[in-house]
CSV table of C-alpha atoms in Angstrom, one decimal:
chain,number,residue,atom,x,y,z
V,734,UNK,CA,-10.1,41.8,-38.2
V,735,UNK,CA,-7.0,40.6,-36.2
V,736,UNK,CA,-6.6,37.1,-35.3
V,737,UNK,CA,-3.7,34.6,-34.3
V,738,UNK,CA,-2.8,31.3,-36.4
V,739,UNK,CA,-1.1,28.5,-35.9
V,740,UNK,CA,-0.1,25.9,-38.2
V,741,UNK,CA,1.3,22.1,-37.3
V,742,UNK,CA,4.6,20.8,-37.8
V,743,UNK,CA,5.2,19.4,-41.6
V,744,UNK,CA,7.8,17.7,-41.4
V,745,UNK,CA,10.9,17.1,-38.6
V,746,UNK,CA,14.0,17.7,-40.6
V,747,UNK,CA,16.4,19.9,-39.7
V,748,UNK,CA,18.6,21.8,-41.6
V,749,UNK,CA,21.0,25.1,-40.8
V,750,UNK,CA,24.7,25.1,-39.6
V,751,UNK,CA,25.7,24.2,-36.3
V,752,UNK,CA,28.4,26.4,-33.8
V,753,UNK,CA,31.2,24.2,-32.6
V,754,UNK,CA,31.6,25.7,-29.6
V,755,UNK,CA,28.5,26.9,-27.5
V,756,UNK,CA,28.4,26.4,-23.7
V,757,UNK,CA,27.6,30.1,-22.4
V,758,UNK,CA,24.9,32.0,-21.4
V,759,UNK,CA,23.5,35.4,-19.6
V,760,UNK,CA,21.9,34.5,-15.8
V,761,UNK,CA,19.0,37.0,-15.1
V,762,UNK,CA,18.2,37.9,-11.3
V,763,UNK,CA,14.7,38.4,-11.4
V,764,UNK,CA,15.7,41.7,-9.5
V,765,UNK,CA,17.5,44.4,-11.1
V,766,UNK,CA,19.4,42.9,-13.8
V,767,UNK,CA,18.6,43.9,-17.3
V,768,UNK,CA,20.6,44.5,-20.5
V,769,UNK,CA,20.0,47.7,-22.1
V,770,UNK,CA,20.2,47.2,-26.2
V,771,UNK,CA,19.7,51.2,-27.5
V,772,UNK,CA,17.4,52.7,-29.7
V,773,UNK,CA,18.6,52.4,-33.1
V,774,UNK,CA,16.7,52.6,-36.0
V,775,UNK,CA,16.8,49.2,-37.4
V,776,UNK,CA,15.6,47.6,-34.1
V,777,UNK,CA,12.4,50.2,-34.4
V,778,UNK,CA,9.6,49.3,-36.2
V,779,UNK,CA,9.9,44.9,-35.4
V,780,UNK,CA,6.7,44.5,-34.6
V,781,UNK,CA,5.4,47.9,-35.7
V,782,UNK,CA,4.8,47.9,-39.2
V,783,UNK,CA,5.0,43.9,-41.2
V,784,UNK,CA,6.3,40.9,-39.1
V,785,UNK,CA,9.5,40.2,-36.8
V,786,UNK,CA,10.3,37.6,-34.7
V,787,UNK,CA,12.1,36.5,-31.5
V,788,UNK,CA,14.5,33.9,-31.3
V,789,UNK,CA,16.4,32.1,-28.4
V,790,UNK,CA,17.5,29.7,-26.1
V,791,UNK,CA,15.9,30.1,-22.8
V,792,UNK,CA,15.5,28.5,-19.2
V,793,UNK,CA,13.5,30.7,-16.7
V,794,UNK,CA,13.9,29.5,-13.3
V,795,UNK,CA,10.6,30.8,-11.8
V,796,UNK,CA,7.9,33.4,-13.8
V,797,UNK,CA,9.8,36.4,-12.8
V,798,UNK,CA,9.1,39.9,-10.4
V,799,UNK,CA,5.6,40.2,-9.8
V,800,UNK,CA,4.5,37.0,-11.6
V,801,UNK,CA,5.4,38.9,-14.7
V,802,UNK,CA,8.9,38.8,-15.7
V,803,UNK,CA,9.8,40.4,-19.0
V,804,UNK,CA,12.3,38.0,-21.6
V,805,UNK,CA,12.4,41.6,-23.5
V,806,UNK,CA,10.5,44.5,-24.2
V,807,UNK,CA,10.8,47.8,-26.4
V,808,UNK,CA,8.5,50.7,-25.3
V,809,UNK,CA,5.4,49.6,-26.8
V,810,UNK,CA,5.5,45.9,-26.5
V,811,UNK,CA,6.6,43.3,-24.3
V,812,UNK,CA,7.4,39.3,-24.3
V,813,UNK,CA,6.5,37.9,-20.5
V,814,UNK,CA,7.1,34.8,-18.3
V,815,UNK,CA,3.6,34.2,-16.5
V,816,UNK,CA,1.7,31.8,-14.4
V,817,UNK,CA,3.7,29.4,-13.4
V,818,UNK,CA,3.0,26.0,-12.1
V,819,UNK,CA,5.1,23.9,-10.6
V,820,UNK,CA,8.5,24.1,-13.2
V,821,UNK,CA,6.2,25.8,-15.9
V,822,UNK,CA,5.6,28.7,-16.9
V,823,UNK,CA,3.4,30.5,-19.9
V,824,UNK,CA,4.4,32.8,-22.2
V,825,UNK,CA,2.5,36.2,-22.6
V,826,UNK,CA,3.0,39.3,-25.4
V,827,UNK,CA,1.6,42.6,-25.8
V,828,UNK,CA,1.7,45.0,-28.2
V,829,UNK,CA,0.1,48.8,-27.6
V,830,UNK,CA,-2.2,49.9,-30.5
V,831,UNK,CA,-3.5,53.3,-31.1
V,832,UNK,CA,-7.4,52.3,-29.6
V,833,UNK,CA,-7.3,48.9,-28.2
V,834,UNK,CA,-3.9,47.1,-26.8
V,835,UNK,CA,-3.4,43.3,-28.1
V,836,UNK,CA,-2.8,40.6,-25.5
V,837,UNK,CA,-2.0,36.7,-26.4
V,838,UNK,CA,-1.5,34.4,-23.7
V,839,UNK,CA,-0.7,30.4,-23.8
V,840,UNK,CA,-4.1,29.3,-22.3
V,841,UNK,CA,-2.5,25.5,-21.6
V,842,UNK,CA,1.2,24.3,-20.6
V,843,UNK,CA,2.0,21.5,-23.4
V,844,UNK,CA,4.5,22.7,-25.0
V,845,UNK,CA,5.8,25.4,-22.4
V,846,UNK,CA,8.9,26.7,-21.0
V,847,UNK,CA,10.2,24.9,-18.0
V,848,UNK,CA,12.8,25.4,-15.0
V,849,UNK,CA,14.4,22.2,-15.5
V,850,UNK,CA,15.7,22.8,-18.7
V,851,UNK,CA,16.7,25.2,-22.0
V,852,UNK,CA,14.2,25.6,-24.9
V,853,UNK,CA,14.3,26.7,-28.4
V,854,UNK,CA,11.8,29.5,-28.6
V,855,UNK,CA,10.7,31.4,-32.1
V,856,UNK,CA,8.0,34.3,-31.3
V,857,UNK,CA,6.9,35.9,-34.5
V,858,UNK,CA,4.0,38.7,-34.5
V,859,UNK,CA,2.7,40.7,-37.6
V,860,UNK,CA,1.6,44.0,-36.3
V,861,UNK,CA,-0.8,44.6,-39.3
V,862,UNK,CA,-2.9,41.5,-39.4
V,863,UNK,CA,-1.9,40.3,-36.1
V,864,UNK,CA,-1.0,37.2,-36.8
V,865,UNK,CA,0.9,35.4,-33.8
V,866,UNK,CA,3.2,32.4,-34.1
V,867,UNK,CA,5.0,30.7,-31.2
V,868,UNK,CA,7.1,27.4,-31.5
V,869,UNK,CA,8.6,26.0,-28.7
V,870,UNK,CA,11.8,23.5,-29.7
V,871,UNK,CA,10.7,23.4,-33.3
V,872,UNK,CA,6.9,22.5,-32.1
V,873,UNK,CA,3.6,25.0,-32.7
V,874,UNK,CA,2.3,25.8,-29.6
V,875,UNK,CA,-1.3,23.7,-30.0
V,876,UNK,CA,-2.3,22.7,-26.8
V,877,UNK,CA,-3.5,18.6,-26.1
V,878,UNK,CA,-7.1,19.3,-27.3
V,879,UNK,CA,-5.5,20.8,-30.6
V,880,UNK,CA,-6.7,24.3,-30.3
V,881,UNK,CA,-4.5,27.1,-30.2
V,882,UNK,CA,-2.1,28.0,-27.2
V,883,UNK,CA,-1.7,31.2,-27.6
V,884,UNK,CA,-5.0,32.9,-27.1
V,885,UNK,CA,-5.9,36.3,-28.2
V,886,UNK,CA,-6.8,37.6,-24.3
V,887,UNK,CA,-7.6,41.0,-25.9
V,888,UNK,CA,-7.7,41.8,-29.7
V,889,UNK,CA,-5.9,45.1,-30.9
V,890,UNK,CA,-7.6,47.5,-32.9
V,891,UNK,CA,-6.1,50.8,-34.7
V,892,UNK,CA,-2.6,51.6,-35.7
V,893,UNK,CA,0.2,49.6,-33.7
V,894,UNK,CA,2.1,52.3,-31.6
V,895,UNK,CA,5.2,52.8,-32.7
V,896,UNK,CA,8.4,51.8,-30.2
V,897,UNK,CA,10.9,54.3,-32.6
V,898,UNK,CA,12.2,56.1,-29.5
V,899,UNK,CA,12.3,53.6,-26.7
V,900,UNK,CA,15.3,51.9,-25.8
V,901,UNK,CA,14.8,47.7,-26.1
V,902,UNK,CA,15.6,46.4,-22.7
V,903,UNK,CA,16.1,42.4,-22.5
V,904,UNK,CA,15.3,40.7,-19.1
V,905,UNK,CA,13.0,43.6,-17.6
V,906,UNK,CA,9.9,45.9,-18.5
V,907,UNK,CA,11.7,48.8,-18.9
V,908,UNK,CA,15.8,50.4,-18.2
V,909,UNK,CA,14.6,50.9,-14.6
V,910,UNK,CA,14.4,46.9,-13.9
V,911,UNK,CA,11.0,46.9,-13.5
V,912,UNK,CA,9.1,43.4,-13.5
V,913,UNK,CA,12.8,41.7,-14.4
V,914,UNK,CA,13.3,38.2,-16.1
V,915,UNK,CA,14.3,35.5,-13.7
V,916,UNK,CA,16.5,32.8,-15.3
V,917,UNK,CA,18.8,32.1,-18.0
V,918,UNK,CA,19.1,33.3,-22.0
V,919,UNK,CA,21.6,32.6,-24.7
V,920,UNK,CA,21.5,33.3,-28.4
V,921,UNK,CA,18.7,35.7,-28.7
V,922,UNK,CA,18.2,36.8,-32.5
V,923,UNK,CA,15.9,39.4,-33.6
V,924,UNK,CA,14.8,39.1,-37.0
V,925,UNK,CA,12.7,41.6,-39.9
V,926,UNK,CA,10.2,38.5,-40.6
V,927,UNK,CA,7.8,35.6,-39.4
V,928,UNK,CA,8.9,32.2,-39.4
V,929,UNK,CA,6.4,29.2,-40.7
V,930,UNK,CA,6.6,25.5,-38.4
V,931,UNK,CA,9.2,24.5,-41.0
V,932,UNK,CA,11.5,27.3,-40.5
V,933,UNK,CA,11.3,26.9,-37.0
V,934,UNK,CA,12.2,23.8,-37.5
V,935,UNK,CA,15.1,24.8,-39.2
V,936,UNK,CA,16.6,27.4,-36.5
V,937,UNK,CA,15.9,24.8,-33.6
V,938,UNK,CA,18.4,22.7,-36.1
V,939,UNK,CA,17.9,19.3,-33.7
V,940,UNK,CA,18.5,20.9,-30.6
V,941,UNK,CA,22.0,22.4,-31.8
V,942,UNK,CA,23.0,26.3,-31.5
V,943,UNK,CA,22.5,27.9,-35.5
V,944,UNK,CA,24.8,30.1,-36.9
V,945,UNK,CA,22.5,32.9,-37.4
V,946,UNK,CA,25.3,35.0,-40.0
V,947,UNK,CA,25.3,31.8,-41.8
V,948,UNK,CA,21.9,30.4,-41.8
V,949,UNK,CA,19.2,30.9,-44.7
V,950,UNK,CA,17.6,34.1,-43.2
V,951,UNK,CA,20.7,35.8,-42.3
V,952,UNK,CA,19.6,39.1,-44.9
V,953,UNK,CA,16.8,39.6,-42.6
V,954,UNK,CA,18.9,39.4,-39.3
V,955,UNK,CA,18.7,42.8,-37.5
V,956,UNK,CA,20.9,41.5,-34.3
V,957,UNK,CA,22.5,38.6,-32.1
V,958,UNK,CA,23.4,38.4,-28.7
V,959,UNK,CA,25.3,35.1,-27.9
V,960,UNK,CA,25.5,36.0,-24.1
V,961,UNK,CA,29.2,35.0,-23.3
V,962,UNK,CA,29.8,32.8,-26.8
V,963,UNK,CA,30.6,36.3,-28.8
V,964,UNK,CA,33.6,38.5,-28.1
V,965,UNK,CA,32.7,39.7,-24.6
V,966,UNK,CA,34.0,36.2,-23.9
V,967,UNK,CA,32.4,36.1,-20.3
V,968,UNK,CA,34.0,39.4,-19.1
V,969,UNK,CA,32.5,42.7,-18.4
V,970,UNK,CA,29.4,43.7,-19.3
V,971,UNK,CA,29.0,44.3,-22.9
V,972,UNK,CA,27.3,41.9,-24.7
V,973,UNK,CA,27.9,42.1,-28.7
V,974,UNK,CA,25.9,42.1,-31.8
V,975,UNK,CA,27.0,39.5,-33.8
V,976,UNK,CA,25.5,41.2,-36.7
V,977,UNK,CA,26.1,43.7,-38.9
V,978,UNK,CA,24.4,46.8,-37.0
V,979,UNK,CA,26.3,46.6,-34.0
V,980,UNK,CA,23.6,46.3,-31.5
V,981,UNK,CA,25.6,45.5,-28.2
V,982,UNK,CA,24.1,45.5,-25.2
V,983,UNK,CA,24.9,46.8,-22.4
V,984,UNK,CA,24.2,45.1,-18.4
V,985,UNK,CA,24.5,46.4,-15.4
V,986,UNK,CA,26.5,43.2,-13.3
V,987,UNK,CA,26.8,40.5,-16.0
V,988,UNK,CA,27.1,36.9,-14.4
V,989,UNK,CA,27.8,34.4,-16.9
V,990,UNK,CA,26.7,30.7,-17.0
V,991,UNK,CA,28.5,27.6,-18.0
V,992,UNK,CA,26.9,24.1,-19.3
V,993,UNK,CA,24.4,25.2,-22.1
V,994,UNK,CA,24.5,23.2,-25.3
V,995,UNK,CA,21.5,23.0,-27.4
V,996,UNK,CA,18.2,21.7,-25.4
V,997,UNK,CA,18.3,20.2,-22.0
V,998,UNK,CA,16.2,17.3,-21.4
């Protein structure tokens, strides 16, 4: 049996190391524009076999081509901008399974991503129980009647497909720039794990950018894009992995942003 869970916040201290300089990040065209991050090994198998999670800084300025913009994808699963009202938007993922595909959807918009500012967002999804997390700046995505956000729209059954051979693509379904991202990302970290409230907590770390390479999860790190904070520097269009597998990404007409540090109010 599959289900999603979501636990309240314990407690609101924050903890983790702080970047002295952060003010950059990656715009997204809700067009063409997509950043093409390979097929490596150690990015296979996130969300196929255990638990992974997603973690960013993100401000989407509408919910993307088609009503359906894809934050970032790899072959057999998929993290999407959807229904917006007004400045808000919900957040969708899927994941394909060998019988029946799993969808989770926010079913209310407190917390939720907005257009007038950045938010923290941790994602974290175990592909063999199911289990779905969300936390939006350091907060578990329970809606104002207390039940939980992030609905189980369709409930996976079978083996989760595997996403081995598919190139991750961040800001659009798929390397062609289909259903593209609209809006703006910094400091996106993929991790080998799921994150409790706590945790979340942590990496939020009071609305400050973390140090991923020097926070306490940092063996289970599998790659970090600070979108115009790392090397790249705001020129050209390689974007690189701050971590230790060399992940860089690569964009097709990179247009960097200025004024991003920590959350926006």
């Amino acid at each position: 049996m599959f289900r999603s869970v979501m636990n309240t916040v314990i407690n609101s201290s924050y903890k983790g190391s702080s970047l002295d300089a952060v003010d950059k990040g990656l715009s997204f065209n809700g067009d063409n524009f997509r950043l093409d991050a390979g097929s490596e090994a150690t990015l296979g198998g996130v969300f196929t076999s255990g638990a992974g999670s997603i973690v960013m800084w993100i401000k989407p300025s509408s919910d993307g081509e088609n009503d359906d913009g894809t934050i970032i994808s790899k072959g057999t699963w998929s993290l999407k901008t959807t229904s917006q009202i007004s400045s808000l938007m919900k957040l969708k993922f899927t994941h394909n399974y060998a019988t029946t595909n799993g969808v989770w959807e926010q079913s209310h918009y407190t917390p939720s991503l907005t257009s007038t500012g950045y938010r923290h967002l941790v994602l974290s999804f175990d592909a063999s129980s199911g289990d779905l997390n969300m936390y939006i700046d350091g907060y578990a995505d329970l809606g104002p009647d207390g039940t939980n956000q992030m609905a189980e729209t369709s409930t996976p059954s079978g083996l989760a497909s595997s996403d081995a051979t598919s190139r991750m693509a961040i800001g659009a379904e798929n390397l062609l720039g289909t259903d593209c991202f609209h809006g703006e990302i910094s400091d996106l970290a993929i991790y080998k794990q799921a994150f409790t409230h706590d945790e979340a907590i942590e990496l939020e770390n009071g609305g400050l950018l973390y140090d991923h390479l020097a926070g306490d999860f940092n063996t289970s790190l599998k790659a970090w894009w600070r979108m115009g904070d790392g090397p790249e520097g705001e020129e050209g269009n390689i974007i690189y992995d701050m971590s230790s597998y060399g992940h860089d990404a690569t964009g097709n007409g990179n247009e960097y942003v200025d004024g991003i540090h920590g959350r926006e109010n």
